[in-house]
PDB file of C-alpha atoms and ligand atoms in Angstrom:
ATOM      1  CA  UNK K   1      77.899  96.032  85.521  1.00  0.00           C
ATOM      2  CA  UNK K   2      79.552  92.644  85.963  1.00  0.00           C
ATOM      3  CA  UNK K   3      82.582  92.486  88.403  1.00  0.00           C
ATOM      4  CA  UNK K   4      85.504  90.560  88.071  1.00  0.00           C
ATOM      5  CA  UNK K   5      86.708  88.673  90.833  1.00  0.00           C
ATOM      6  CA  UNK K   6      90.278  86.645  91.055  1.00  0.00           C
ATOM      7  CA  UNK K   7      91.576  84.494  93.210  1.00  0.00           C
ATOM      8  CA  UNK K   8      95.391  85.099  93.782  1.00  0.00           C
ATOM      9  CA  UNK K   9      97.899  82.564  95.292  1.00  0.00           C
ATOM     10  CA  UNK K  10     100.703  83.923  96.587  1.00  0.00           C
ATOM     11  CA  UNK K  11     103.495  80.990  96.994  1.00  0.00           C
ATOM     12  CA  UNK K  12     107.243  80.978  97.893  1.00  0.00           C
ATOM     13  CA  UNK K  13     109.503  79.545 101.030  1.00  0.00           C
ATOM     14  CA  UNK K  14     108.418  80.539 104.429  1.00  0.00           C
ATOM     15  CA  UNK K  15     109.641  84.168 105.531  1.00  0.00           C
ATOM     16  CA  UNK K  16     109.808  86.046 102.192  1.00  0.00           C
ATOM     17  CA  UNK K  17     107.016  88.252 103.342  1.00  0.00           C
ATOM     18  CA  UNK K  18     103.953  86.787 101.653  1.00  0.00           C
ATOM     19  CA  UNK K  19     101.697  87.481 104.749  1.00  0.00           C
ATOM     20  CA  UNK K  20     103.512  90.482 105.117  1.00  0.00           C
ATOM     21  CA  UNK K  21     102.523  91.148 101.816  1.00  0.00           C
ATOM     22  CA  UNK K  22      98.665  90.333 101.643  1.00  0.00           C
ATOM     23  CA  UNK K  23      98.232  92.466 105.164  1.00  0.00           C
ATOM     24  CA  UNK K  24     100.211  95.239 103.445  1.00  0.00           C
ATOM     25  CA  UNK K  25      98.259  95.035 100.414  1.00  0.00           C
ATOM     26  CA  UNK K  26      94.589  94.811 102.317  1.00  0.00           C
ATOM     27  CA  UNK K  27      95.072  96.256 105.204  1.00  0.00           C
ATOM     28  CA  UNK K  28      98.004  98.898 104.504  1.00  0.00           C
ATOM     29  CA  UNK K  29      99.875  98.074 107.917  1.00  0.00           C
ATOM     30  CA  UNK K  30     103.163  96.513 108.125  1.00  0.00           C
ATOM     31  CA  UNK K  31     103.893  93.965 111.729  1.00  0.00           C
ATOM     32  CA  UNK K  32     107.245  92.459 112.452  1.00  0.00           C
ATOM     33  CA  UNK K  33     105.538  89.483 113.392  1.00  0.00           C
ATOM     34  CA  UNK K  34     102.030  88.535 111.612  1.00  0.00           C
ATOM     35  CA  UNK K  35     100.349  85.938 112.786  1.00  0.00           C
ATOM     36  CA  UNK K  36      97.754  84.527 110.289  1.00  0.00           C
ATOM     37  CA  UNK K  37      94.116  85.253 112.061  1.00  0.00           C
ATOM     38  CA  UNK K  38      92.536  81.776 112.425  1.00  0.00           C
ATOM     39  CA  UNK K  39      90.059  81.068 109.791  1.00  0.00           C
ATOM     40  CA  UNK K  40      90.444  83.620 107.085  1.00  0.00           C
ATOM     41  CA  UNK K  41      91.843  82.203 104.127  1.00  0.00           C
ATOM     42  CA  UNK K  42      92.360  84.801 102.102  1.00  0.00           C
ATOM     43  CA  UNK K  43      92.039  88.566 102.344  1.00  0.00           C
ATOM     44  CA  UNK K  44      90.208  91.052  99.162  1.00  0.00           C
ATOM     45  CA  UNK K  45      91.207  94.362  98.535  1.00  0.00           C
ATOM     46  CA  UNK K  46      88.666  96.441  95.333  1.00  0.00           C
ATOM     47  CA  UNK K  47      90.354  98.083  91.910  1.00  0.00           C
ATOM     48  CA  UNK K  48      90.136  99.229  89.346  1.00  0.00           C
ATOM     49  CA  UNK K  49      92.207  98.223  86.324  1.00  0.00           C
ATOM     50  CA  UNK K  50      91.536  99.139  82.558  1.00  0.00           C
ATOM     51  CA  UNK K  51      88.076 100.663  83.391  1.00  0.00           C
ATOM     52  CA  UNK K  52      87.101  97.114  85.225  1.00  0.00           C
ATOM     53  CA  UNK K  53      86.486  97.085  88.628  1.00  0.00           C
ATOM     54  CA  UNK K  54      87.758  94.072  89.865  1.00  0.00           C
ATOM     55  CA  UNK K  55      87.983  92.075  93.408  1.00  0.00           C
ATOM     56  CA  UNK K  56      91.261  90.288  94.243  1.00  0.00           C
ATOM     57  CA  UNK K  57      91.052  87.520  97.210  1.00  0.00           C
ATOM     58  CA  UNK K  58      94.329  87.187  98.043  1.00  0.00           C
ATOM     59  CA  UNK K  59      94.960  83.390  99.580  1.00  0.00           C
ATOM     60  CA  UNK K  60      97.040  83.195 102.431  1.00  0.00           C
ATOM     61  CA  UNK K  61      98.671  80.179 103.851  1.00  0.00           C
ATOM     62  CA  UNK K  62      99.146  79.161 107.561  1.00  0.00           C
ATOM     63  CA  UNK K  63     102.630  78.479 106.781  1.00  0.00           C
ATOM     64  CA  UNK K  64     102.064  75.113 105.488  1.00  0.00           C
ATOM     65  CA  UNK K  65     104.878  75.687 102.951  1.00  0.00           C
ATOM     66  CA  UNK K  66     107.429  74.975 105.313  1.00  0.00           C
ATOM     67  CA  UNK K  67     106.152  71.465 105.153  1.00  0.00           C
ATOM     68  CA  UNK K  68     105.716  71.036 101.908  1.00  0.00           C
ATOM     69  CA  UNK K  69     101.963  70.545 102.551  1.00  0.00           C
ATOM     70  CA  UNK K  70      99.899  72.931 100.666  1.00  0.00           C
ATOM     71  CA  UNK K  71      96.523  71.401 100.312  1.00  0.00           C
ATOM     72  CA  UNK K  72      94.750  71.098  97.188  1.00  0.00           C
ATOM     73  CA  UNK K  73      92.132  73.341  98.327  1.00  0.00           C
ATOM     74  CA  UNK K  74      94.494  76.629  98.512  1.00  0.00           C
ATOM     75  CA  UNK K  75      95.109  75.906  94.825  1.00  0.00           C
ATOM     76  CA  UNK K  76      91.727  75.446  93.371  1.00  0.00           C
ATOM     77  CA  UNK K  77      90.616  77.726  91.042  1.00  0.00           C
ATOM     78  CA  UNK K  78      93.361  80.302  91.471  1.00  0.00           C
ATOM     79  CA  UNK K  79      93.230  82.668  88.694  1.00  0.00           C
ATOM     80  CA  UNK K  80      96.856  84.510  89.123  1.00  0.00           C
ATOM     81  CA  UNK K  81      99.950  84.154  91.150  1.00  0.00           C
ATOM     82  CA  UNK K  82     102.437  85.689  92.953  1.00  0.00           C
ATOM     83  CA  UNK K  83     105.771  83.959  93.670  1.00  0.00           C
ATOM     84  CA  UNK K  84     107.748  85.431  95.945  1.00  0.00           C
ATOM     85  CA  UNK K  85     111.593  85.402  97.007  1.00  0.00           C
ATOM     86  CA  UNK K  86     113.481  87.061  99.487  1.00  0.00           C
ATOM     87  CA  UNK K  87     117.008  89.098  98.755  1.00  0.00           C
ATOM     88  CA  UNK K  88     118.813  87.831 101.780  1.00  0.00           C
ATOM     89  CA  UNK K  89     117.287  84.554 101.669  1.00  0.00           C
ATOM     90  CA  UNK K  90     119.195  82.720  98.753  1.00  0.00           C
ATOM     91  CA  UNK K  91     117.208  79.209  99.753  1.00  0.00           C
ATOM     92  CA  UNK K  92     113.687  80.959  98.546  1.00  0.00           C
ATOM     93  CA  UNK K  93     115.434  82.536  95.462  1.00  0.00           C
ATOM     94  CA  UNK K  94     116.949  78.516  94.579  1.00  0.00           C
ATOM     95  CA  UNK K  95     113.497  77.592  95.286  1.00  0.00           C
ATOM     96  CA  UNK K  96     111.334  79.083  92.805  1.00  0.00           C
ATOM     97  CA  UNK K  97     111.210  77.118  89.952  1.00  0.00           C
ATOM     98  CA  UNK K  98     110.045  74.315  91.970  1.00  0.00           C
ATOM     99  CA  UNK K  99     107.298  76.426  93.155  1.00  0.00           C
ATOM    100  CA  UNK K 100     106.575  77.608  89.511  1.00  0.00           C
ATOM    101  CA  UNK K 101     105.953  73.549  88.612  1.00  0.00           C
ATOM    102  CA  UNK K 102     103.767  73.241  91.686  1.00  0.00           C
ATOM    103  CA  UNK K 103     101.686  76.343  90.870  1.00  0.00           C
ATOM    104  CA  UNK K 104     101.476  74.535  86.794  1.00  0.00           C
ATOM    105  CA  UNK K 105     100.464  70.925  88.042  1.00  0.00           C
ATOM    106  CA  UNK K 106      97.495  72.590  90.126  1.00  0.00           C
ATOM    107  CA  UNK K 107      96.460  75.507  88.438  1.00  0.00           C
ATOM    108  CA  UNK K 108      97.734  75.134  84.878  1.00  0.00           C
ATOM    109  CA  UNK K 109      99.696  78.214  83.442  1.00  0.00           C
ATOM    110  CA  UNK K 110      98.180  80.932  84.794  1.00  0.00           C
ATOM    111  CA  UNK K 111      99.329  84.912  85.079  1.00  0.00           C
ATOM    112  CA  UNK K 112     102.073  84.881  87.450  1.00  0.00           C
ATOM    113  CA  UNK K 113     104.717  87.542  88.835  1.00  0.00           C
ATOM    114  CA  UNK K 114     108.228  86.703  90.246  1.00  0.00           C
ATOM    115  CA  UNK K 115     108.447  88.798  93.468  1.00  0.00           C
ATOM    116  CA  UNK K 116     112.045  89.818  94.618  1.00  0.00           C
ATOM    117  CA  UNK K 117     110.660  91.143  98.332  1.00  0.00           C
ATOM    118  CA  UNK K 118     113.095  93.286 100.958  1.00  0.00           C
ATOM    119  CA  UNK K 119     114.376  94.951  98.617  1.00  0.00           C
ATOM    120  CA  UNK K 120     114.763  97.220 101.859  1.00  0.00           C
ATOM    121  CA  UNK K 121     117.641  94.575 102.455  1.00  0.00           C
ATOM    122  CA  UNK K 122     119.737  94.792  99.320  1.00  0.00           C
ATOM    123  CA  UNK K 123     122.905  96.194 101.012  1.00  0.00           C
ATOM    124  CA  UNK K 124     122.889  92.212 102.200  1.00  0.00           C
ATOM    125  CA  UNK K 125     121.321  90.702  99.344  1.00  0.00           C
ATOM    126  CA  UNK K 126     122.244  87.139  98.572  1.00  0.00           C
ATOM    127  CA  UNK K 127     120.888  87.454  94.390  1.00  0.00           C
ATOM    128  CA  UNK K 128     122.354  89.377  91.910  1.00  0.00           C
ATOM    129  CA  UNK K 129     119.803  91.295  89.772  1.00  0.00           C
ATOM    130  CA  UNK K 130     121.087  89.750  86.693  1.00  0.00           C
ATOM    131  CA  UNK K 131     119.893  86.275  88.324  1.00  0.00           C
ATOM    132  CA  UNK K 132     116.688  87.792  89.385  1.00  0.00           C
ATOM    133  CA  UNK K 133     116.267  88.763  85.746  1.00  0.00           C
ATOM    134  CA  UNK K 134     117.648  85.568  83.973  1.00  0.00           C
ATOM    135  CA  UNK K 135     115.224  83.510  86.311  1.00  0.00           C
ATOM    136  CA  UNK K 136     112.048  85.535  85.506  1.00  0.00           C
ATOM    137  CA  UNK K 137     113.047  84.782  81.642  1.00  0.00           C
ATOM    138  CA  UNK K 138     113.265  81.605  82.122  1.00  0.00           C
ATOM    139  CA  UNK K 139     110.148  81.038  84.003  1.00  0.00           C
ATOM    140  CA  UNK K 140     108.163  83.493  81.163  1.00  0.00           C
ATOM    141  CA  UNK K 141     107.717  85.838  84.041  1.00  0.00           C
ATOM    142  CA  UNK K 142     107.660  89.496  84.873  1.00  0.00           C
ATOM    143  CA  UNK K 143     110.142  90.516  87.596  1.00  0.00           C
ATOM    144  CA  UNK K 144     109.003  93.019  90.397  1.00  0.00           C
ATOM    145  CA  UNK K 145     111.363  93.952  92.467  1.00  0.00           C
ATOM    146  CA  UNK K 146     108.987  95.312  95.957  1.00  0.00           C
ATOM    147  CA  UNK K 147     109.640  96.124  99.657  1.00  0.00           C
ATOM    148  CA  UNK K 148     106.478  95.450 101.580  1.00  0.00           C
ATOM    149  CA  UNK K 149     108.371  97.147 104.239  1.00  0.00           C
ATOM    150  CA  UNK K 150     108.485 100.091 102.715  1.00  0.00           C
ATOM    151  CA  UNK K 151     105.762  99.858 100.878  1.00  0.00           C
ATOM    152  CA  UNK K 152     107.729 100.161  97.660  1.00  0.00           C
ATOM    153  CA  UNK K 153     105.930  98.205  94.430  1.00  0.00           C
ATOM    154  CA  UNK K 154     103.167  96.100  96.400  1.00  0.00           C
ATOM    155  CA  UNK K 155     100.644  97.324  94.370  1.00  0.00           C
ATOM    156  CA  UNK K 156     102.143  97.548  90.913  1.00  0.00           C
ATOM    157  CA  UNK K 157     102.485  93.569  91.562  1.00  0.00           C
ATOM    158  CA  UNK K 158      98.571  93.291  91.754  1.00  0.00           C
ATOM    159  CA  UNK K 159      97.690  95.783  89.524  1.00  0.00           C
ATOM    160  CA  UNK K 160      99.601  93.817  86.686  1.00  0.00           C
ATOM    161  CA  UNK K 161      98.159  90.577  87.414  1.00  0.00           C
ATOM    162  CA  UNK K 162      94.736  92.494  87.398  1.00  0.00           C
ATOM    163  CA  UNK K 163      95.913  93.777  84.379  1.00  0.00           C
ATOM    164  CA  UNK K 164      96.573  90.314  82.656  1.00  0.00           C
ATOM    165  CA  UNK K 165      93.613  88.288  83.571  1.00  0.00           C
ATOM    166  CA  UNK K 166      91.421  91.220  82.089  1.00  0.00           C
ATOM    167  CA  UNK K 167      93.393  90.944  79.246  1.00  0.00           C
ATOM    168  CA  UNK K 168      92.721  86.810  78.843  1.00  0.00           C
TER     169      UNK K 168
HETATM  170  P1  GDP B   1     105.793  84.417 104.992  1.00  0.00           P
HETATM  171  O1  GDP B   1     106.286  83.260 105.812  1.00  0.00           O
HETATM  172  O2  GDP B   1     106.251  84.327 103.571  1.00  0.00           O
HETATM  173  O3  GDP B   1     104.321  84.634 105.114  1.00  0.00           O
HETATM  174  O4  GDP B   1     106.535  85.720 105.574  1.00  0.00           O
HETATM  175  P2  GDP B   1     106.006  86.807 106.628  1.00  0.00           P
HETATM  176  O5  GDP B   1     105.046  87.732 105.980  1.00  0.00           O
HETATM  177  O6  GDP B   1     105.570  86.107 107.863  1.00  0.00           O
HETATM  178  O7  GDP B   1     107.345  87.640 106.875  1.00  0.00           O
HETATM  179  C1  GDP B   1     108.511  87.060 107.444  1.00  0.00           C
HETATM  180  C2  GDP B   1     109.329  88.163 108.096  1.00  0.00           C
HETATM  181  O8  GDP B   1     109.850  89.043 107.112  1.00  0.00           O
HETATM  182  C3  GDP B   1     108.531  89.030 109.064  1.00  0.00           C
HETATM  183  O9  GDP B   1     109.341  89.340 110.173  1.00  0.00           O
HETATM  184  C4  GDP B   1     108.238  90.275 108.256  1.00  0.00           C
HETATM  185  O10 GDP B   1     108.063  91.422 109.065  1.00  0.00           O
HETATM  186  C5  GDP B   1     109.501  90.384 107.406  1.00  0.00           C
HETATM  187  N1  GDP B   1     109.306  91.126 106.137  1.00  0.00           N
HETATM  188  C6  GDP B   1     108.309  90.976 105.234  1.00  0.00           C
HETATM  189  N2  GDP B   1     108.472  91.802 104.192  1.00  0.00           N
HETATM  190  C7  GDP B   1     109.604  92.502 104.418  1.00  0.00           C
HETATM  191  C8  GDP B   1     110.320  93.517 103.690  1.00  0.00           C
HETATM  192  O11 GDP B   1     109.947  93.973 102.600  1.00  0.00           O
HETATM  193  N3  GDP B   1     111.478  93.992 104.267  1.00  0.00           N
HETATM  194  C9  GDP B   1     111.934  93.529 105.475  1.00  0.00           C
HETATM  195  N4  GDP B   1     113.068  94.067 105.936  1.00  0.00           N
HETATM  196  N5  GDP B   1     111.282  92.576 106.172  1.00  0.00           N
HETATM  197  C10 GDP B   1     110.137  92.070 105.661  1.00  0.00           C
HETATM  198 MG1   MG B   2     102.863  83.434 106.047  1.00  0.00          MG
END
């Protein structure tokens, strides 16, 4: 039987948790500080979704998005994306549509999530939920709300974009 295999991007300002995230996701472990290991780009965790089973390479970045230098190469050929903001970090939430245009210029429109991490946090959030909600409309986007902390969501966010591609 044929397995599917996606490449996921997972984009959004530095410290909203996206390494965070991948670890949590492929490894199940949770760090205060992760440091990327040198020379993996991307980590793959197996599912199955809709009777498929399917292999998601989750691409992480070295924290080149500070810089605004995300190589072409992290990009190419990505299949899905997640794009990530922070509660307390209103700077990543302003972000994202910027990052929504950069995802479309390289990859085309692809399946993508809006990601609203720490929700852990929200006694100090910095976004309302109806902004979360009214920027995931306008972007065509589903919203998931997740705490990678707390392991709250993580995997409904990969299981829908799973979900989606199959579904192409
Ligand atoms: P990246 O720059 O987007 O890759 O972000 P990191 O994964 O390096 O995370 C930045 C910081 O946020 C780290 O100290 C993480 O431990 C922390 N962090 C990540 N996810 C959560 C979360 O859901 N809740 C809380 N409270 N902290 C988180
Ligand atoms: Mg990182």
């Amino acid at each position: 039987e044929l397995e599917v295999a996606l490449k996921v991007v997972i984009v959004g300002n530095g410290g909203v948790g996206k390494s965070s995230m991948i670890q949590r996701y492929c490894k199940g472990t949770f760090t205060k500080d992760y440091k990327k290991t040198i020379g993996v780009d991307f980590l793959e965790r197996q599912i199955e979704v809709d009777g498929e089973d399917v292999r998601l390479m989750l691409w992480d970045t070295a924290g080149q998005e500070e810089f605004d230098a995300i190589t072409k190469a992290y990009y190419r050929g990505a299949q899905a994306c997640v794009l990530a903001f922070s509660t307390v970090d209103r700077d990543s939430f302003e972000a994202a549509h910027s990052w929504k245009l950069k995802v479309e210029n390289e990859c085309g429109e692809i399946p993508t999530v809006i990601v609203q991490n720490k929700i852990d946090l929200l006694d100090q959030g910095v976004v309302s939920p109806e902004e979360a909600e009214l920027l995931a409309r306008a972007l065509g986007c589903r919203l998931i709300r997740t705490s990678v902390k707390e392991d709250i969501n993580v995997a409904a966010v990969f299981r829908h974009l799973a979900s989606k591609c199959l579904a192409e």
